[in-house]
Amino acid sequence: MKLVKLSVKRFQCIEAAELEFGPGLNVLYGPNDLGKSSLAWAIRAVLLLQHGSSEHAKFVSWYGGGEPRVELTLTDDEGRYWRVSKTFGAGTAGRSSLETSKDGRTFNADVSGRQVDEKLRKMLGWGLAGLGGQGAAKGLPDSFLAQVLLAEQDNVRTVLFDTSLTDDPDESGRLRLTQALGALAQDPLFKDVLDDAQGFVDRAFTPTGRKKRSAGSPFVELGDQIKELRHERAELEAKLRETGVAEDRIRELIERRDAMGRELDRGRIDLTDARHRLEVSRQHAALRAQLETHLATLRSVTALEVRIVDAGRERDELGTEVEAGGEIVRDAAAALQQCEQQRDTTAAQLDALVHADVVGEQE
């Protein structure tokens, strides 16, 4: 059987998806929670579970909106197309149908209901138990081929170590596997691999299963190779011992180099510190020179301020003297004015006397 097309609706985290399978190996990949595991579960469910199984509760859509539905198209060994459709649900909500087609385009109804699962069981030939009765599957069937072909990814160990054809409730799985191995044995490449493997076994063991010890036996060849390897190992160990002294000398030189490197690092650190201190000293000297210049300027400014204060004081004293001189000038002007008035009075009196004398003489 080959898968051709898968259509899923309202199935777990998948609202709707459609997938077409190509020839050969098909790989589903993508980030987590994309729906890869849900698609794998959809294939398991549509092939192995009845539509009314109690397992259907785990398929309910995360988003609601109706019952989970899966449709799978596949082809059989004769190239005929089959399309199985299942809607999972309790009671009348669940239903199954199986259709067939010669060209994969036009499908005709074949069976429905429980007959779908019975026909799929026969078509697959996976050793599945029949519907109802002793040994019938109550959930997901666990036959050998069902486990191997449709196992969950966290169930690989169980498939490899705990699953066996002897536990199958039906012989169809063993027959199917025998047919597959028989067909595989006719493949030229597989036959070459088997022939090579058988040739190696014949070289290594006698017909009774004992190890061969004669020339050409793989065990003899392996023994010779082991001896050669042991000899090479002994030579290498001798060379290793010879190089021990050189390694010790190299180790000593490395230690001396490391010690000198540490001394050099300390010297570099000391040199850096000395350069830093020298630079700081230079900066201090420059700052001291600037400080002396500023102090000299400050002293000059202070002396100038003293001179300005003295000049101000002298100005004030001169102002006082000027005011006093002004008073004297004003007093002198007043005295001069009085003198001038007295002079004018005296002159007038003199003129009067002179006039009187002249008049007297005339008389």
Short mmCIF file of C-alpha atoms in Angstrom, two decimals:
data_model
loop_
_atom_site.label_atom_id
_atom_site.label_comp_id
_atom_site.label_asym_id
_atom_site.label_seq_id
_atom_site.Cartn_x
_atom_site.Cartn_y
_atom_site.Cartn_z
CA MET A 1 0.00 0.00 0.00
CA LYS A 2 1.21 3.50 -0.86
CA LEU A 3 -0.15 6.72 0.60
CA VAL A 4 -1.31 9.21 -2.02
CA LYS A 5 -3.20 12.04 -0.31
CA LEU A 6 -4.27 13.03 3.21
CA SER A 7 -7.03 15.48 4.09
CA VAL A 8 -7.67 16.48 7.72
CA LYS A 9 -10.33 18.74 9.25
CA ARG A 10 -10.96 19.73 12.88
CA PHE A 11 -8.37 17.25 14.14
CA GLN A 12 -6.59 18.32 17.36
CA CYS A 13 -4.59 21.49 16.55
CA ILE A 14 -5.36 21.30 12.82
CA GLU A 15 -8.39 23.20 11.55
CA ALA A 16 -7.84 22.06 7.97
CA ALA A 17 -4.88 20.56 6.11
CA GLU A 18 -4.28 18.69 2.88
CA LEU A 19 -1.12 16.79 2.06
CA GLU A 20 -0.09 14.97 -1.11
CA PHE A 21 2.60 12.30 -0.82
CA GLY A 22 5.35 11.96 -3.39
CA PRO A 23 7.15 8.79 -4.46
CA GLY A 24 9.78 7.37 -2.11
CA LEU A 25 10.51 8.83 1.31
CA ASN A 26 8.37 11.73 2.54
CA VAL A 27 9.53 13.88 5.48
CA LEU A 28 7.41 16.24 7.56
CA TYR A 29 9.46 18.96 9.22
CA GLY A 30 8.80 22.28 10.92
CA PRO A 31 8.74 24.03 14.32
CA ASN A 32 6.99 22.66 17.38
CA ASP A 33 3.19 22.85 17.64
CA LEU A 34 2.83 23.07 13.86
CA GLY A 35 0.75 19.87 13.68
CA LYS A 36 3.23 17.20 12.51
CA SER A 37 2.28 14.76 15.27
CA SER A 38 -1.41 15.46 14.67
CA LEU A 39 -1.04 14.50 11.00
CA ALA A 40 0.69 11.26 12.03
CA TRP A 41 -2.15 10.55 14.47
CA ALA A 42 -4.68 11.23 11.72
CA ILE A 43 -3.10 8.49 9.56
CA ARG A 44 -3.10 6.04 12.48
CA ALA A 45 -6.71 6.84 13.29
CA VAL A 46 -8.13 6.56 9.78
CA LEU A 47 -6.39 3.20 9.15
CA LEU A 48 -6.61 1.51 12.54
CA LEU A 49 -9.46 2.95 14.63
CA GLN A 50 -13.21 2.56 14.30
CA HIS A 51 -15.01 5.86 13.95
CA GLY A 52 -16.88 5.30 17.22
CA SER A 53 -13.84 4.27 19.28
CA SER A 54 -13.49 5.87 22.70
CA GLU A 55 -10.11 7.10 21.46
CA HIS A 56 -11.90 9.73 19.37
CA ALA A 57 -12.08 12.09 22.36
CA LYS A 58 -8.36 12.88 22.00
CA PHE A 59 -8.91 13.95 18.37
CA VAL A 60 -11.44 16.71 19.14
CA SER A 61 -10.49 20.04 17.57
CA TRP A 62 -8.90 22.60 19.84
CA TYR A 63 -11.04 25.22 18.15
CA GLY A 64 -14.41 23.43 18.17
CA GLY A 65 -16.73 23.57 15.19
CA GLY A 66 -17.60 19.91 14.61
CA GLU A 67 -16.34 16.34 14.70
CA PRO A 68 -12.80 15.38 13.61
CA ARG A 69 -12.66 14.14 10.01
CA VAL A 70 -9.85 12.36 8.14
CA GLU A 71 -9.72 11.28 4.51
CA LEU A 72 -6.83 9.16 3.19
CA THR A 73 -6.25 8.07 -0.41
CA LEU A 74 -3.91 5.13 -1.08
CA THR A 75 -3.10 2.55 -3.73
CA ASP A 76 -2.79 -1.22 -3.40
CA ASP A 77 -0.23 -3.56 -4.97
CA GLU A 78 -2.29 -3.74 -8.16
CA GLY A 79 -2.35 0.06 -8.58
CA ARG A 80 -6.00 0.46 -7.62
CA TYR A 81 -6.96 3.59 -5.67
CA TRP A 82 -8.82 3.48 -2.38
CA ARG A 83 -10.19 6.42 -0.41
CA VAL A 84 -11.13 5.87 3.21
CA SER A 85 -13.05 8.61 5.05
CA LYS A 86 -13.84 8.68 8.75
CA THR A 87 -15.64 11.17 10.93
CA PHE A 88 -14.87 10.35 14.57
CA GLY A 89 -17.63 10.68 17.12
CA ALA A 90 -20.01 8.80 19.36
CA GLY A 91 -23.33 7.47 18.11
CA THR A 92 -24.65 8.86 14.85
CA ALA A 93 -21.98 11.59 14.81
CA GLY A 94 -19.36 9.06 13.68
CA ARG A 95 -19.31 7.43 10.25
CA SER A 96 -16.94 5.62 7.87
CA SER A 97 -16.83 5.02 4.14
CA LEU A 98 -14.50 3.33 1.68
CA GLU A 99 -14.44 4.23 -2.01
CA THR A 100 -12.47 2.79 -4.91
CA SER A 101 -11.20 4.13 -8.24
CA LYS A 102 -9.18 2.93 -11.19
CA ASP A 103 -7.73 6.33 -12.13
CA GLY A 104 -7.64 8.16 -8.78
CA ARG A 105 -10.15 10.77 -9.99
CA THR A 106 -13.56 9.13 -10.16
CA PHE A 107 -14.41 7.18 -6.99
CA ASN A 108 -17.29 4.79 -6.38
CA ALA A 109 -18.63 3.66 -3.02
CA ASP A 110 -17.40 0.26 -1.88
CA VAL A 111 -18.39 -0.31 1.77
CA SER A 112 -19.37 1.78 4.80
CA GLY A 113 -19.67 1.56 8.57
CA ARG A 114 -17.96 -1.35 10.34
CA GLN A 115 -17.31 -3.06 7.02
CA VAL A 116 -14.71 -0.36 6.27
CA ASP A 117 -12.51 -1.47 9.16
CA GLU A 118 -12.89 -5.15 8.28
CA LYS A 119 -11.89 -4.55 4.67
CA LEU A 120 -8.97 -2.33 5.67
CA ARG A 121 -7.78 -5.08 8.03
CA LYS A 122 -7.68 -7.56 5.14
CA MET A 123 -6.18 -5.08 2.66
CA LEU A 124 -3.38 -4.03 5.01
CA GLY A 125 -2.51 -7.54 6.16
CA TRP A 126 -0.81 -6.24 9.29
CA GLY A 127 -1.89 -9.03 11.64
CA LEU A 128 -4.76 -7.00 13.11
CA ALA A 129 -7.44 -8.77 15.13
CA GLY A 130 -10.90 -9.03 13.60
CA LEU A 131 -13.73 -6.82 14.78
CA GLY A 132 -15.49 -8.13 17.87
CA GLY A 133 -14.81 -11.41 19.59
CA GLN A 134 -11.82 -12.62 21.57
CA GLY A 135 -8.66 -10.57 21.04
CA ALA A 136 -10.43 -7.76 19.22
CA ALA A 137 -8.78 -4.36 19.54
CA LYS A 138 -10.49 -2.00 21.98
CA GLY A 139 -8.35 0.97 21.03
CA LEU A 140 -5.36 1.41 18.76
CA PRO A 141 -4.30 -2.09 17.53
CA ASP A 142 -0.85 -3.20 18.64
CA SER A 143 0.17 -5.82 16.10
CA PHE A 144 3.82 -6.01 15.12
CA LEU A 145 3.49 -4.25 11.76
CA ALA A 146 1.03 -1.67 13.12
CA GLN A 147 3.59 -0.79 15.78
CA VAL A 148 6.55 -0.79 13.39
CA LEU A 149 4.92 1.17 10.59
CA LEU A 150 2.84 3.64 12.62
CA ALA A 151 4.60 3.86 15.98
CA GLU A 152 4.67 7.11 17.91
CA GLN A 153 8.04 8.84 18.08
CA ASP A 154 8.38 8.26 21.84
CA ASN A 155 7.62 4.53 21.44
CA VAL A 156 10.66 3.50 19.38
CA ARG A 157 12.29 1.48 22.17
CA THR A 158 9.14 -0.58 22.64
CA VAL A 159 8.97 -1.27 18.90
CA LEU A 160 12.62 -2.35 18.73
CA PHE A 161 12.84 -4.49 21.86
CA ASP A 162 9.37 -5.37 23.15
CA THR A 163 7.33 -6.06 20.00
CA SER A 164 7.19 -9.47 18.32
CA LEU A 165 5.31 -11.16 15.49
CA THR A 166 4.52 -14.01 17.86
CA ASP A 167 2.12 -11.73 19.75
CA ASP A 168 0.00 -10.96 16.68
CA PRO A 169 -3.60 -12.24 16.89
CA ASP A 170 -3.63 -12.92 13.13
CA GLU A 171 -1.23 -14.63 10.69
CA SER A 172 -1.58 -11.94 8.03
CA GLY A 173 1.26 -9.89 9.48
CA ARG A 174 3.69 -12.79 9.29
CA LEU A 175 2.58 -13.58 5.74
CA ARG A 176 2.92 -9.94 4.67
CA LEU A 177 6.41 -9.67 6.17
CA THR A 178 7.46 -12.99 4.58
CA GLN A 179 6.28 -11.77 1.18
CA ALA A 180 8.12 -8.48 1.64
CA LEU A 181 11.36 -10.21 2.61
CA GLY A 182 10.99 -12.59 -0.32
CA ALA A 183 10.55 -9.68 -2.70
CA LEU A 184 13.51 -7.91 -1.12
CA ALA A 185 15.64 -11.00 -1.57
CA GLN A 186 15.09 -10.74 -5.34
CA ASP A 187 16.57 -7.24 -5.42
CA PRO A 188 20.07 -7.44 -7.02
CA LEU A 189 21.64 -5.04 -4.56
CA PHE A 190 20.18 -6.86 -1.57
CA LYS A 191 21.31 -10.19 -3.02
CA ASP A 192 24.85 -8.83 -3.38
CA VAL A 193 24.80 -7.74 0.26
CA LEU A 194 23.54 -11.16 1.36
CA ASP A 195 26.13 -12.95 -0.79
CA ASP A 196 28.94 -10.83 0.67
CA ALA A 197 27.68 -11.49 4.19
CA GLN A 198 27.39 -15.23 3.53
CA GLY A 199 30.88 -15.30 2.01
CA PHE A 200 32.29 -13.66 5.12
CA VAL A 201 30.45 -16.19 7.32
CA ASP A 202 31.80 -19.09 5.25
CA ARG A 203 35.35 -17.76 5.60
CA ALA A 204 34.97 -17.33 9.34
CA PHE A 205 33.07 -20.46 10.44
CA THR A 206 32.96 -24.17 9.67
CA PRO A 207 29.67 -25.83 8.68
CA THR A 208 29.28 -26.83 12.33
CA GLY A 209 29.63 -23.23 13.49
CA ARG A 210 33.17 -23.42 14.86
CA LYS A 211 35.69 -20.65 14.21
CA LYS A 212 38.13 -21.38 11.40
CA ARG A 213 41.82 -21.19 12.31
CA SER A 214 43.30 -21.90 8.87
CA ALA A 215 44.89 -19.41 6.48
CA GLY A 216 42.37 -16.98 5.04
CA SER A 217 40.15 -17.08 8.09
CA PRO A 218 39.04 -13.60 9.24
CA PHE A 219 39.97 -14.61 12.79
CA VAL A 220 43.53 -15.46 11.70
CA GLU A 221 43.77 -12.21 9.74
CA LEU A 222 42.45 -10.27 12.69
CA GLY A 223 44.92 -12.06 14.99
CA ASP A 224 47.81 -11.09 12.69
CA GLN A 225 46.57 -7.52 12.59
CA ILE A 226 46.34 -7.46 16.38
CA LYS A 227 49.94 -8.73 16.64
CA GLU A 228 51.11 -6.03 14.23
CA LEU A 229 49.24 -3.39 16.15
CA ARG A 230 50.74 -4.60 19.43
CA HIS A 231 54.23 -4.45 17.88
CA GLU A 232 53.57 -0.94 16.61
CA ARG A 233 52.27 0.00 20.03
CA ALA A 234 55.46 -1.32 21.69
CA GLU A 235 57.59 0.70 19.27
CA LEU A 236 55.54 3.80 19.91
CA GLU A 237 55.83 3.31 23.68
CA ALA A 238 59.63 2.99 23.34
CA LYS A 239 59.76 6.18 21.30
CA LEU A 240 57.54 7.78 23.88
CA ARG A 241 59.96 6.86 26.65
CA GLU A 242 62.87 8.18 24.57
CA THR A 243 61.11 11.46 24.16
CA GLY A 244 60.42 11.68 27.89
CA VAL A 245 63.71 13.48 28.61
CA ALA A 246 63.11 15.88 25.76
CA GLU A 247 59.62 16.51 27.05
CA ASP A 248 61.02 17.24 30.53
CA ARG A 249 63.54 19.66 29.01
CA ILE A 250 60.83 21.29 26.94
CA ARG A 251 58.66 21.53 30.03
CA GLU A 252 61.54 23.15 31.95
CA LEU A 253 62.15 25.63 29.14
CA ILE A 254 58.46 26.40 28.99
CA GLU A 255 58.43 27.06 32.74
CA ARG A 256 61.48 29.34 32.40
CA ARG A 257 59.86 31.10 29.48
CA ASP A 258 56.70 31.57 31.51
CA ALA A 259 58.72 32.89 34.49
CA MET A 260 60.60 35.33 32.25
CA GLY A 261 57.32 36.32 30.71
CA ARG A 262 55.92 37.07 34.15
CA GLU A 263 59.05 39.10 35.00
CA LEU A 264 58.71 40.96 31.72
CA ASP A 265 55.08 41.66 32.47
CA ARG A 266 56.00 43.01 35.91
CA GLY A 267 58.77 45.15 34.33
CA ARG A 268 56.29 46.52 31.83
CA ILE A 269 53.90 47.33 34.64
CA ASP A 270 56.69 49.07 36.63
CA LEU A 271 57.76 51.01 33.52
CA THR A 272 54.19 52.08 32.93
CA ASP A 273 53.91 53.20 36.57
CA ALA A 274 57.20 55.14 36.32
CA ARG A 275 56.07 56.85 33.14
CA HIS A 276 52.82 57.69 34.81
CA ARG A 277 54.57 59.11 37.88
CA LEU A 278 56.93 61.14 35.63
CA GLU A 279 54.02 62.53 33.71
CA VAL A 280 52.26 63.38 36.96
CA SER A 281 55.45 65.07 38.25
CA ARG A 282 55.69 67.10 35.06
CA GLN A 283 52.10 68.11 35.39
CA HIS A 284 52.70 69.09 39.03
CA ALA A 285 55.73 71.24 38.03
CA ALA A 286 53.71 72.94 35.32
CA LEU A 287 50.92 73.54 37.79
CA ARG A 288 53.38 74.96 40.35
CA ALA A 289 54.81 77.33 37.72
CA GLN A 290 51.32 78.43 36.80
CA LEU A 291 50.56 78.89 40.50
CA GLU A 292 53.67 81.07 41.01
CA THR A 293 52.67 83.17 38.03
CA HIS A 294 49.17 83.55 39.39
CA LEU A 295 50.54 84.42 42.85
CA ALA A 296 52.84 87.10 41.37
CA THR A 297 49.91 88.48 39.45
CA LEU A 298 47.85 88.39 42.63
CA ARG A 299 50.57 90.27 44.53
CA SER A 300 50.72 92.89 41.78
CA VAL A 301 46.97 93.23 41.88
CA THR A 302 47.06 93.50 45.68
CA ALA A 303 49.75 96.24 45.53
CA LEU A 304 47.72 98.04 42.89
CA GLU A 305 44.66 97.81 45.09
CA VAL A 306 46.71 99.35 47.97
CA ARG A 307 47.84 102.17 45.71
CA ILE A 308 44.30 102.68 44.54
CA VAL A 309 43.15 102.86 48.17
CA ASP A 310 45.95 105.34 49.01
CA ALA A 311 45.13 107.43 45.95
CA GLY A 312 41.51 107.43 46.98
CA ARG A 313 42.45 108.51 50.45
CA GLU A 314 44.69 111.29 49.03
CA ARG A 315 41.87 112.27 46.72
CA ASP A 316 39.55 112.52 49.68
CA GLU A 317 42.11 114.61 51.61
CA LEU A 318 42.65 116.90 48.61
CA GLY A 319 38.91 117.23 48.30
CA THR A 320 38.74 118.35 51.91
CA GLU A 321 41.55 120.85 51.35
CA VAL A 322 39.88 122.07 48.17
CA GLU A 323 36.68 122.62 50.08
CA ALA A 324 38.62 124.50 52.79
CA GLY A 325 40.41 126.59 50.14
CA GLY A 326 37.06 127.36 48.60
CA GLU A 327 35.84 128.69 51.93
CA ILE A 328 38.95 130.88 52.20
CA VAL A 329 38.46 132.11 48.65
CA ARG A 330 34.87 132.88 49.36
CA ASP A 331 35.85 134.71 52.58
CA ALA A 332 38.58 136.62 50.72
CA ALA A 333 36.11 137.55 47.98
CA ALA A 334 33.69 138.82 50.59
CA ALA A 335 36.49 140.78 52.30
CA LEU A 336 37.60 142.10 48.93
CA GLN A 337 34.08 143.17 48.18
CA GLN A 338 33.92 144.99 51.52
CA CYS A 339 37.26 146.63 50.82
CA GLU A 340 36.03 147.72 47.41
CA GLN A 341 32.91 149.11 49.00
CA GLN A 342 35.00 150.92 51.60
CA ARG A 343 37.29 152.11 48.85
CA ASP A 344 34.39 153.45 46.88
CA THR A 345 33.02 155.11 50.00
CA THR A 346 36.41 156.60 50.82
CA ALA A 347 36.85 157.74 47.22
CA ALA A 348 33.47 159.36 47.31
CA GLN A 349 34.34 161.06 50.53
CA LEU A 350 37.67 162.13 49.09
CA ASP A 351 35.99 163.48 46.01
CA ALA A 352 33.59 165.39 48.22
CA LEU A 353 36.46 166.88 50.21
CA VAL A 354 38.33 167.83 47.08
CA HIS A 355 35.26 169.44 45.68
CA ALA A 356 34.72 171.29 48.90
CA ASP A 357 38.32 172.54 48.83
CA VAL A 358 37.98 173.75 45.29
CA VAL A 359 34.83 175.59 46.06
CA GLY A 360 36.45 177.15 49.07
CA GLU A 361 39.38 178.36 47.10
CA GLN A 362 37.13 179.89 44.50
CA GLU A 363 35.33 181.80 47.05
#
